Short mmCIF file of N, CA and C in Angstrom, two decimals:
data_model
loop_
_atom_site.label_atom_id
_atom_site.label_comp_id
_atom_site.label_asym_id
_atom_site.label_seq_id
_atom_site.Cartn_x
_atom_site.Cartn_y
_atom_site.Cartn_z
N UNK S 34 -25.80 33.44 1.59
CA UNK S 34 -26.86 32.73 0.91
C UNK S 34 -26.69 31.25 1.19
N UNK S 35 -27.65 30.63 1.23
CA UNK S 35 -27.81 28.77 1.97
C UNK S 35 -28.10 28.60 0.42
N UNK S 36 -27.33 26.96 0.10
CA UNK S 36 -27.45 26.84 -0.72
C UNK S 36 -29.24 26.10 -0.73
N UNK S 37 -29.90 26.15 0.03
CA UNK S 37 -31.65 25.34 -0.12
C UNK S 37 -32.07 26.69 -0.60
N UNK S 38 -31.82 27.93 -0.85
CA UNK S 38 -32.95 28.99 -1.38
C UNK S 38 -32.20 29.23 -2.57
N UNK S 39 -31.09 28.78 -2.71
CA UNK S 39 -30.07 29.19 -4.25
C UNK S 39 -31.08 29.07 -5.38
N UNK S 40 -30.89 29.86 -6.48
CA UNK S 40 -30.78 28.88 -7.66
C UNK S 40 -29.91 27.82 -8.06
N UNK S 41 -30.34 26.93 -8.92
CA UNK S 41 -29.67 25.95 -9.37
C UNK S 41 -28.66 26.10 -10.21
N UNK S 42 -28.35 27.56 -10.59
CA UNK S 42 -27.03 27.94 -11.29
C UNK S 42 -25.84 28.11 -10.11
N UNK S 43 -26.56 29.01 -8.87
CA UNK S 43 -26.10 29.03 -7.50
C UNK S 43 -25.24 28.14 -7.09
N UNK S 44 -26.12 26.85 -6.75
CA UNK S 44 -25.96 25.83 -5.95
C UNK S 44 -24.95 25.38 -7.08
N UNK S 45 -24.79 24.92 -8.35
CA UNK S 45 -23.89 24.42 -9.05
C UNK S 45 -22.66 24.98 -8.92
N UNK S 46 -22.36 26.48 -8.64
CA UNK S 46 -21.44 27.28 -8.55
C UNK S 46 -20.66 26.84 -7.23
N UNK S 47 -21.56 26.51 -6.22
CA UNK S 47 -21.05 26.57 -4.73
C UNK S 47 -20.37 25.68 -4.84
N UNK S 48 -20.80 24.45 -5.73
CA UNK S 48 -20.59 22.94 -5.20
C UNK S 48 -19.55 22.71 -6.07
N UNK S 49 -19.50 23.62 -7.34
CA UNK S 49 -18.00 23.59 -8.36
C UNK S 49 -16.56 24.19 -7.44
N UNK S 50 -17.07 25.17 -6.06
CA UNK S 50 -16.04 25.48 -5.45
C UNK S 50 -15.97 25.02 -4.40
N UNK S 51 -16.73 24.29 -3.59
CA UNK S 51 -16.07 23.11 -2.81
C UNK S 51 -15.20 22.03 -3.69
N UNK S 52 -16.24 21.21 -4.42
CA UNK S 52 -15.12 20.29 -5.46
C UNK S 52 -13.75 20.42 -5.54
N UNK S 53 -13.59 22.17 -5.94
CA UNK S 53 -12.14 22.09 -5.97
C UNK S 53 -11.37 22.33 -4.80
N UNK S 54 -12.45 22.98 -3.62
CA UNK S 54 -11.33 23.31 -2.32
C UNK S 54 -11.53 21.58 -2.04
N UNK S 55 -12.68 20.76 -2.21
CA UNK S 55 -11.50 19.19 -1.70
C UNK S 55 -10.49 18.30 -2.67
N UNK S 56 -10.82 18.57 -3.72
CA UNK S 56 -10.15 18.17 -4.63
C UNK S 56 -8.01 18.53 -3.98
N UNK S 57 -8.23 20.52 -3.68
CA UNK S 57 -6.67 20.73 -3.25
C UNK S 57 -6.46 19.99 -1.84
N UNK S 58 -7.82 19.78 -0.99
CA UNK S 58 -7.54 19.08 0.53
C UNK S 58 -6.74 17.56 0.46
N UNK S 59 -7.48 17.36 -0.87
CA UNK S 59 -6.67 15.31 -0.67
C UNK S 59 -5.64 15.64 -1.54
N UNK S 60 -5.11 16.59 -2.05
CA UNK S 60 -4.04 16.54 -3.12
C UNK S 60 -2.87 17.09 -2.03
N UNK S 61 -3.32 18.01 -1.28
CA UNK S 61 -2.85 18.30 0.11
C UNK S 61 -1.95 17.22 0.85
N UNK S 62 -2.90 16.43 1.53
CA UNK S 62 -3.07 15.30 2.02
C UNK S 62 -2.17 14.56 1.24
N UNK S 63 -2.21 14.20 0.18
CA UNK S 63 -1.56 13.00 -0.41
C UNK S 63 0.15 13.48 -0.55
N UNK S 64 0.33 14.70 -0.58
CA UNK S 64 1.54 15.44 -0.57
C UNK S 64 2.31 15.34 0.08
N UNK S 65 1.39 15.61 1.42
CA UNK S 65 2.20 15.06 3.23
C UNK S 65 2.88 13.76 3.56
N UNK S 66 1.52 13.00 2.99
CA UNK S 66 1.86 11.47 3.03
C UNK S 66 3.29 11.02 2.13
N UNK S 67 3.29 11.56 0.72
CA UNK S 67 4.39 11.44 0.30
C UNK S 67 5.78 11.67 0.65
N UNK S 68 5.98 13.03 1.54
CA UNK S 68 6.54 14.02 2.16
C UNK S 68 7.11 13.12 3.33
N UNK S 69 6.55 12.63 4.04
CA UNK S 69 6.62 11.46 5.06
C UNK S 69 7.12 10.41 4.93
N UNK S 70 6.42 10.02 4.14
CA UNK S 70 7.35 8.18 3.16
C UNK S 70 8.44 8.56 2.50
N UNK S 71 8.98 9.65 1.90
CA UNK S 71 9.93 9.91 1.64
C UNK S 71 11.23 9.98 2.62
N UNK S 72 10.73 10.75 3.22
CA UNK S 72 11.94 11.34 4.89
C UNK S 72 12.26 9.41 5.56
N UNK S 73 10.98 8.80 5.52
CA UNK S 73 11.16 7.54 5.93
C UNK S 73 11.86 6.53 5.46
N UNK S 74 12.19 6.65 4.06
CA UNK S 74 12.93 5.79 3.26
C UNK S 74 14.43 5.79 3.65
N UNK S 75 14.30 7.64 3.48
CA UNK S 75 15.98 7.69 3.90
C UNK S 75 16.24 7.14 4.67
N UNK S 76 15.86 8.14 5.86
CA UNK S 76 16.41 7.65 7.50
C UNK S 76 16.58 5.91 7.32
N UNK S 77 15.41 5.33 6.66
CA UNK S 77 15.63 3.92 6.83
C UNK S 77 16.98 3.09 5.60
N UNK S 78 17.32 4.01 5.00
CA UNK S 78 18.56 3.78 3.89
C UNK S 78 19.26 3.84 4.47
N UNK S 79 19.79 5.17 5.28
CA UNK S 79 20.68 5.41 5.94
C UNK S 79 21.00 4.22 7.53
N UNK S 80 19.91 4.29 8.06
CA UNK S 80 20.28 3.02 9.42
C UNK S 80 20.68 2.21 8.70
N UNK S 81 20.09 1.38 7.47
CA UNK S 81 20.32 -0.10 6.67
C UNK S 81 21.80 0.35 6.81
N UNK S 82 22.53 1.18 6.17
CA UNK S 82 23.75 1.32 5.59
C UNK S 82 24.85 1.17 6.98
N UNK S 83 24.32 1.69 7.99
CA UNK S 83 25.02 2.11 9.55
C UNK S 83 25.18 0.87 10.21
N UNK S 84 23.66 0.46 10.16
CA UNK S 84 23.81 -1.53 10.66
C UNK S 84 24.15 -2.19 10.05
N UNK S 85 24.51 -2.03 8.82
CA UNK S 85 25.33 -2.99 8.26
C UNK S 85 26.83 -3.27 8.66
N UNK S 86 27.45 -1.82 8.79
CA UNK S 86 28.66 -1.97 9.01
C UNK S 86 28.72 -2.42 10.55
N UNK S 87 27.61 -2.27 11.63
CA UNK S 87 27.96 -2.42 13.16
C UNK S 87 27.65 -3.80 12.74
N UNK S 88 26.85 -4.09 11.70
CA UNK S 88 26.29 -5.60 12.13
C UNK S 88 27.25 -6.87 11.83
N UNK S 89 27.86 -6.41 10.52
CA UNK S 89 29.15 -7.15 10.30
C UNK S 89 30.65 -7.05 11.33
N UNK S 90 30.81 -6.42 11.97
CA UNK S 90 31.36 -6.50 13.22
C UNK S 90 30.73 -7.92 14.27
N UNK S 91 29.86 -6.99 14.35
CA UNK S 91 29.34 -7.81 15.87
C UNK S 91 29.50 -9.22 15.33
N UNK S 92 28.75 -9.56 14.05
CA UNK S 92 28.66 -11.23 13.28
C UNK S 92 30.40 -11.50 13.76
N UNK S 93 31.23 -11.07 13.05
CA UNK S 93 32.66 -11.01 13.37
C UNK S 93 33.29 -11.50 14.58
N UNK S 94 32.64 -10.69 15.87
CA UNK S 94 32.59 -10.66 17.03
C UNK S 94 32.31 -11.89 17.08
N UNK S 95 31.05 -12.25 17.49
CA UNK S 95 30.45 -13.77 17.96
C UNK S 95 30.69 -14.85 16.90
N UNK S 96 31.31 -14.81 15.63
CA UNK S 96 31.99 -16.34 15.49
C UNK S 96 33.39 -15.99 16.16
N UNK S 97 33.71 -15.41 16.49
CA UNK S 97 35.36 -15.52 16.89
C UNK S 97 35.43 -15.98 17.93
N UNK S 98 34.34 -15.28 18.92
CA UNK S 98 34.45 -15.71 20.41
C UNK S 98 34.01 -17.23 20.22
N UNK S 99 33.06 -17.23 19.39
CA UNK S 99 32.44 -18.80 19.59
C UNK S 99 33.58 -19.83 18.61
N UNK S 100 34.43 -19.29 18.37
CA UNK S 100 35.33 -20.06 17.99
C UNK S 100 36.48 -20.17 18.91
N UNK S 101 36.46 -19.62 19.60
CA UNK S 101 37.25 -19.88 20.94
C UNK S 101 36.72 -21.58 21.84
N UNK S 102 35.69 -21.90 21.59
CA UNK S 102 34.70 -22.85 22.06
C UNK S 102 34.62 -24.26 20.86
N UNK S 103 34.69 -24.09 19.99
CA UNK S 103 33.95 -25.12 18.56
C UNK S 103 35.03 -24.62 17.66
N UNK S 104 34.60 -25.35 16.84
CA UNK S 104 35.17 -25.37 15.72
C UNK S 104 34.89 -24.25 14.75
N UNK S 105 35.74 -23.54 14.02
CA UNK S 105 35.07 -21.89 13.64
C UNK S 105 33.92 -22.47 12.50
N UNK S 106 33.91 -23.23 11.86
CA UNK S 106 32.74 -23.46 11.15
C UNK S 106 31.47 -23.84 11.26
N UNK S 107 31.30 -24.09 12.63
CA UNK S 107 30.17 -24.94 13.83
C UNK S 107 29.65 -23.29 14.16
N UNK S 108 30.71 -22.42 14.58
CA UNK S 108 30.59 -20.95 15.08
C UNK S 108 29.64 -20.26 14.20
N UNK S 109 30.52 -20.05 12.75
CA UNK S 109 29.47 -19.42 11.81
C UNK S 109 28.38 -20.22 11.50
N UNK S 110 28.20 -21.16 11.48
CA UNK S 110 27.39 -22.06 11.43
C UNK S 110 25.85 -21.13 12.23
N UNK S 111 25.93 -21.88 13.53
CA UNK S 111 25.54 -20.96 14.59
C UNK S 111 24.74 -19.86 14.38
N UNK S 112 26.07 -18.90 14.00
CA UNK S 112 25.84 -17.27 13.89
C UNK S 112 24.85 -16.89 12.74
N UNK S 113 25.07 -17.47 11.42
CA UNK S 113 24.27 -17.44 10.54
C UNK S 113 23.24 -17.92 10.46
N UNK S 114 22.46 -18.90 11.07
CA UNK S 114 21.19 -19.42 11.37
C UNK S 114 20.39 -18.36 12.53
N UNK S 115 21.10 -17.75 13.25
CA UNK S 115 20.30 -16.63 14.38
C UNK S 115 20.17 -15.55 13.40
N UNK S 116 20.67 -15.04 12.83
CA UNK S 116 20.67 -14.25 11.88
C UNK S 116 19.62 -14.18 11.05
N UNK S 117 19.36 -15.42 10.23
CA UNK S 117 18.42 -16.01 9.37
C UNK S 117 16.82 -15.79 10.24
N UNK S 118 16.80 -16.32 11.20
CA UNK S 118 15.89 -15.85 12.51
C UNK S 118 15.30 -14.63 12.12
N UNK S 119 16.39 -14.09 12.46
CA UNK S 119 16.28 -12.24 12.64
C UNK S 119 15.78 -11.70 11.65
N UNK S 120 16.33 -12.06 10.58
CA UNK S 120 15.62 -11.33 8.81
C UNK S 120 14.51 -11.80 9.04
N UNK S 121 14.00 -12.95 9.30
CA UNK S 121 12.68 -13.19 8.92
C UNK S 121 11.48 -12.56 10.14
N UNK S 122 12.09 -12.45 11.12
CA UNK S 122 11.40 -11.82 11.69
C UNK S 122 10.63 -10.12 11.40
N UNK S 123 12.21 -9.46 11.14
CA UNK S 123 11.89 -8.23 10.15
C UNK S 123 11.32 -8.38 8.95
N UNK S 124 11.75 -8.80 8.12
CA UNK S 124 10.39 -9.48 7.23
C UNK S 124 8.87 -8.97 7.29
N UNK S 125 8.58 -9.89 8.76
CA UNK S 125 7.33 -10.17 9.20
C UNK S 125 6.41 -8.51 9.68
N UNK S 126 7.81 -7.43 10.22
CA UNK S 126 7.34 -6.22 10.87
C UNK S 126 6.83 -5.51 9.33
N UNK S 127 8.10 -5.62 8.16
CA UNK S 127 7.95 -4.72 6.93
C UNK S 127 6.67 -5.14 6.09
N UNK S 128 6.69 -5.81 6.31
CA UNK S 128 4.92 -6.49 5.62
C UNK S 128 3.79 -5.85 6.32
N UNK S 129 4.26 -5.69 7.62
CA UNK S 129 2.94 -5.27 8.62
C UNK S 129 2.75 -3.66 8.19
N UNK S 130 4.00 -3.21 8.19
CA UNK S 130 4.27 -1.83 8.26
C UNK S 130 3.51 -1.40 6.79
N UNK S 131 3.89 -2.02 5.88
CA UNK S 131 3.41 -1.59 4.63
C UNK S 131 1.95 -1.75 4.31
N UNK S 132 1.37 -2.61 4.79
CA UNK S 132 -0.32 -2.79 5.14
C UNK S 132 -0.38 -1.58 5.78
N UNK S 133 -0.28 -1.12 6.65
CA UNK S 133 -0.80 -0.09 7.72
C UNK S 133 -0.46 1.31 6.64
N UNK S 134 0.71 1.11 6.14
CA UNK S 134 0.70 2.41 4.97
C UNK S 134 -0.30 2.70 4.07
N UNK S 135 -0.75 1.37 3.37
CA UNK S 135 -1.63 1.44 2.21
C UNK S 135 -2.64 1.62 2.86
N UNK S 136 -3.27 1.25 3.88
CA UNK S 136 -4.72 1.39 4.47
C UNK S 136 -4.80 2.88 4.73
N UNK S 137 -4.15 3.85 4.92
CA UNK S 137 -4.09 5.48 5.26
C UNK S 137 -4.42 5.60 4.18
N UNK S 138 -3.76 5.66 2.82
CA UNK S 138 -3.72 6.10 1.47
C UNK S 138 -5.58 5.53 1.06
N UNK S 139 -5.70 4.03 1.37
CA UNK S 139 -6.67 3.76 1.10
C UNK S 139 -8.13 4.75 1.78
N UNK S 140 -7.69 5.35 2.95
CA UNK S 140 -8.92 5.68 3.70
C UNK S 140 -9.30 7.40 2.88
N UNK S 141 -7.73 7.60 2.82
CA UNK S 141 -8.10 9.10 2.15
C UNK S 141 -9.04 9.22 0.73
N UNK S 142 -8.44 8.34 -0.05
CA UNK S 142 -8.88 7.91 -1.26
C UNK S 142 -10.51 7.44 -1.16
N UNK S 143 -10.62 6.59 -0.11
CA UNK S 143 -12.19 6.59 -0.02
C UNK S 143 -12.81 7.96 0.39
N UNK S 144 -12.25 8.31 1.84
CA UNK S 144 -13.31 9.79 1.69
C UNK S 144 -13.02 10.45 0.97
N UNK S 145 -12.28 10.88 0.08
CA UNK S 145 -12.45 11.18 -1.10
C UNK S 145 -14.11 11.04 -2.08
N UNK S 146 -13.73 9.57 -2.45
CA UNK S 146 -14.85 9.57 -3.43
C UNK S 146 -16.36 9.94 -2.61
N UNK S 147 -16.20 9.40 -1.19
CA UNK S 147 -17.79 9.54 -0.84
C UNK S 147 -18.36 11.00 -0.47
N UNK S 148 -17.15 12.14 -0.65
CA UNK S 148 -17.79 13.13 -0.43
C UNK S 148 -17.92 13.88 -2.09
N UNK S 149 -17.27 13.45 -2.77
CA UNK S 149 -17.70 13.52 -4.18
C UNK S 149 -19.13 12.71 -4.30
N UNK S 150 -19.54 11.95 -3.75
CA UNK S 150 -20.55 11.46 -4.62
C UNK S 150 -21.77 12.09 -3.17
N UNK S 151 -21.44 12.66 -2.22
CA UNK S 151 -22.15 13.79 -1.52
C UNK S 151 -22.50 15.18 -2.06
N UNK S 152 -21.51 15.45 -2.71
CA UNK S 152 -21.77 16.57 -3.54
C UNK S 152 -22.63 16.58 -4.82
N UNK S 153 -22.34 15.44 -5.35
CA UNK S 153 -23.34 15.19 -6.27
C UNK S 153 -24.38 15.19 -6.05
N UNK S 154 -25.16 14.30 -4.79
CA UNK S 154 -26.33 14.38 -4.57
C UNK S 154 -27.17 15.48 -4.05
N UNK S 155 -26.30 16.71 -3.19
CA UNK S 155 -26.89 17.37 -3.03
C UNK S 155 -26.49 18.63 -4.02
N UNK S 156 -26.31 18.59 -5.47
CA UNK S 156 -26.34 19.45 -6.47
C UNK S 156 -27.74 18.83 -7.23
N UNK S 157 -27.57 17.49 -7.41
CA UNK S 157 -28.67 16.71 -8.10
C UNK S 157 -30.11 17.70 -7.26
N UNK S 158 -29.70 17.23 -5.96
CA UNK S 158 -31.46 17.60 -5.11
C UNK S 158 -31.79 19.10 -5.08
N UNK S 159 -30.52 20.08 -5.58
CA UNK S 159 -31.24 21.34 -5.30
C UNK S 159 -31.57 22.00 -6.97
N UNK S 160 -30.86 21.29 -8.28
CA UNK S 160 -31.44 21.50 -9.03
C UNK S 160 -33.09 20.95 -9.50
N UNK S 161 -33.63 20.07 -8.60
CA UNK S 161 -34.65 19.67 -8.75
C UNK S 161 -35.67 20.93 -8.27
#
């Protein structure tokens, strides 16, 4: 049966069970996404935790050598200003990264509403 020859008890029925098959599609959807950002946190807990320890080495590394050269406080000196560099550069990626997250969430969330308010209109037009 098409819902244009339904009755309007019909057509209300059809459109109460799409509603809910999209209603489970973005709840779906939003599950994955969670599912995803989750696995991502770790992995990214876990590197933080891994580069920390290689990274305090290496820092280690290059004032020593560069204290072979200068004065060791000129060295860290140095070392900690490239460094400072570096955070802010990452900084600059995690800001980007997190825009590009919210805009997914944002797009689902819109088609969301606009096929809700599709459904509405064509329940509105066939009870007429």
């Amino acid at each position: 049966m098409t819902a244009r020859g339904g009755s309007p008890g019909t057509v209300a029925r059809l459109g109460a069970r799409l509603a809910a098959a999209e209603a489970r599609l973005v709840g779906a959807e939003l599950r994955r996404t969670a599912r995803w950002a989750a696995a991502a946190a770790a992995l990214a807990a876990a590197a933080a935790v891994v580069g920390i320890a290689a990274g305090a080495c290496l820092v280690a590394a290059v004032v020593l050598g560069l204290a072979t050269a200068m004065p060791a406080w000129l060295a860290a000196l140095i070392t900690g200003t490239g460094l400072l560099v570096l955070a802010g550069f990452l900084a600059i990626l995690a800001r980007e990264a997190a825009k590009d997250a919210a805009g997914a969430l944002r797009q689902t969330t819109d088609r969301a509403r606009e096929e809700g308010r599709w459904m509405g209109r064509l329940i509105s037009s066939n009870g007429k």
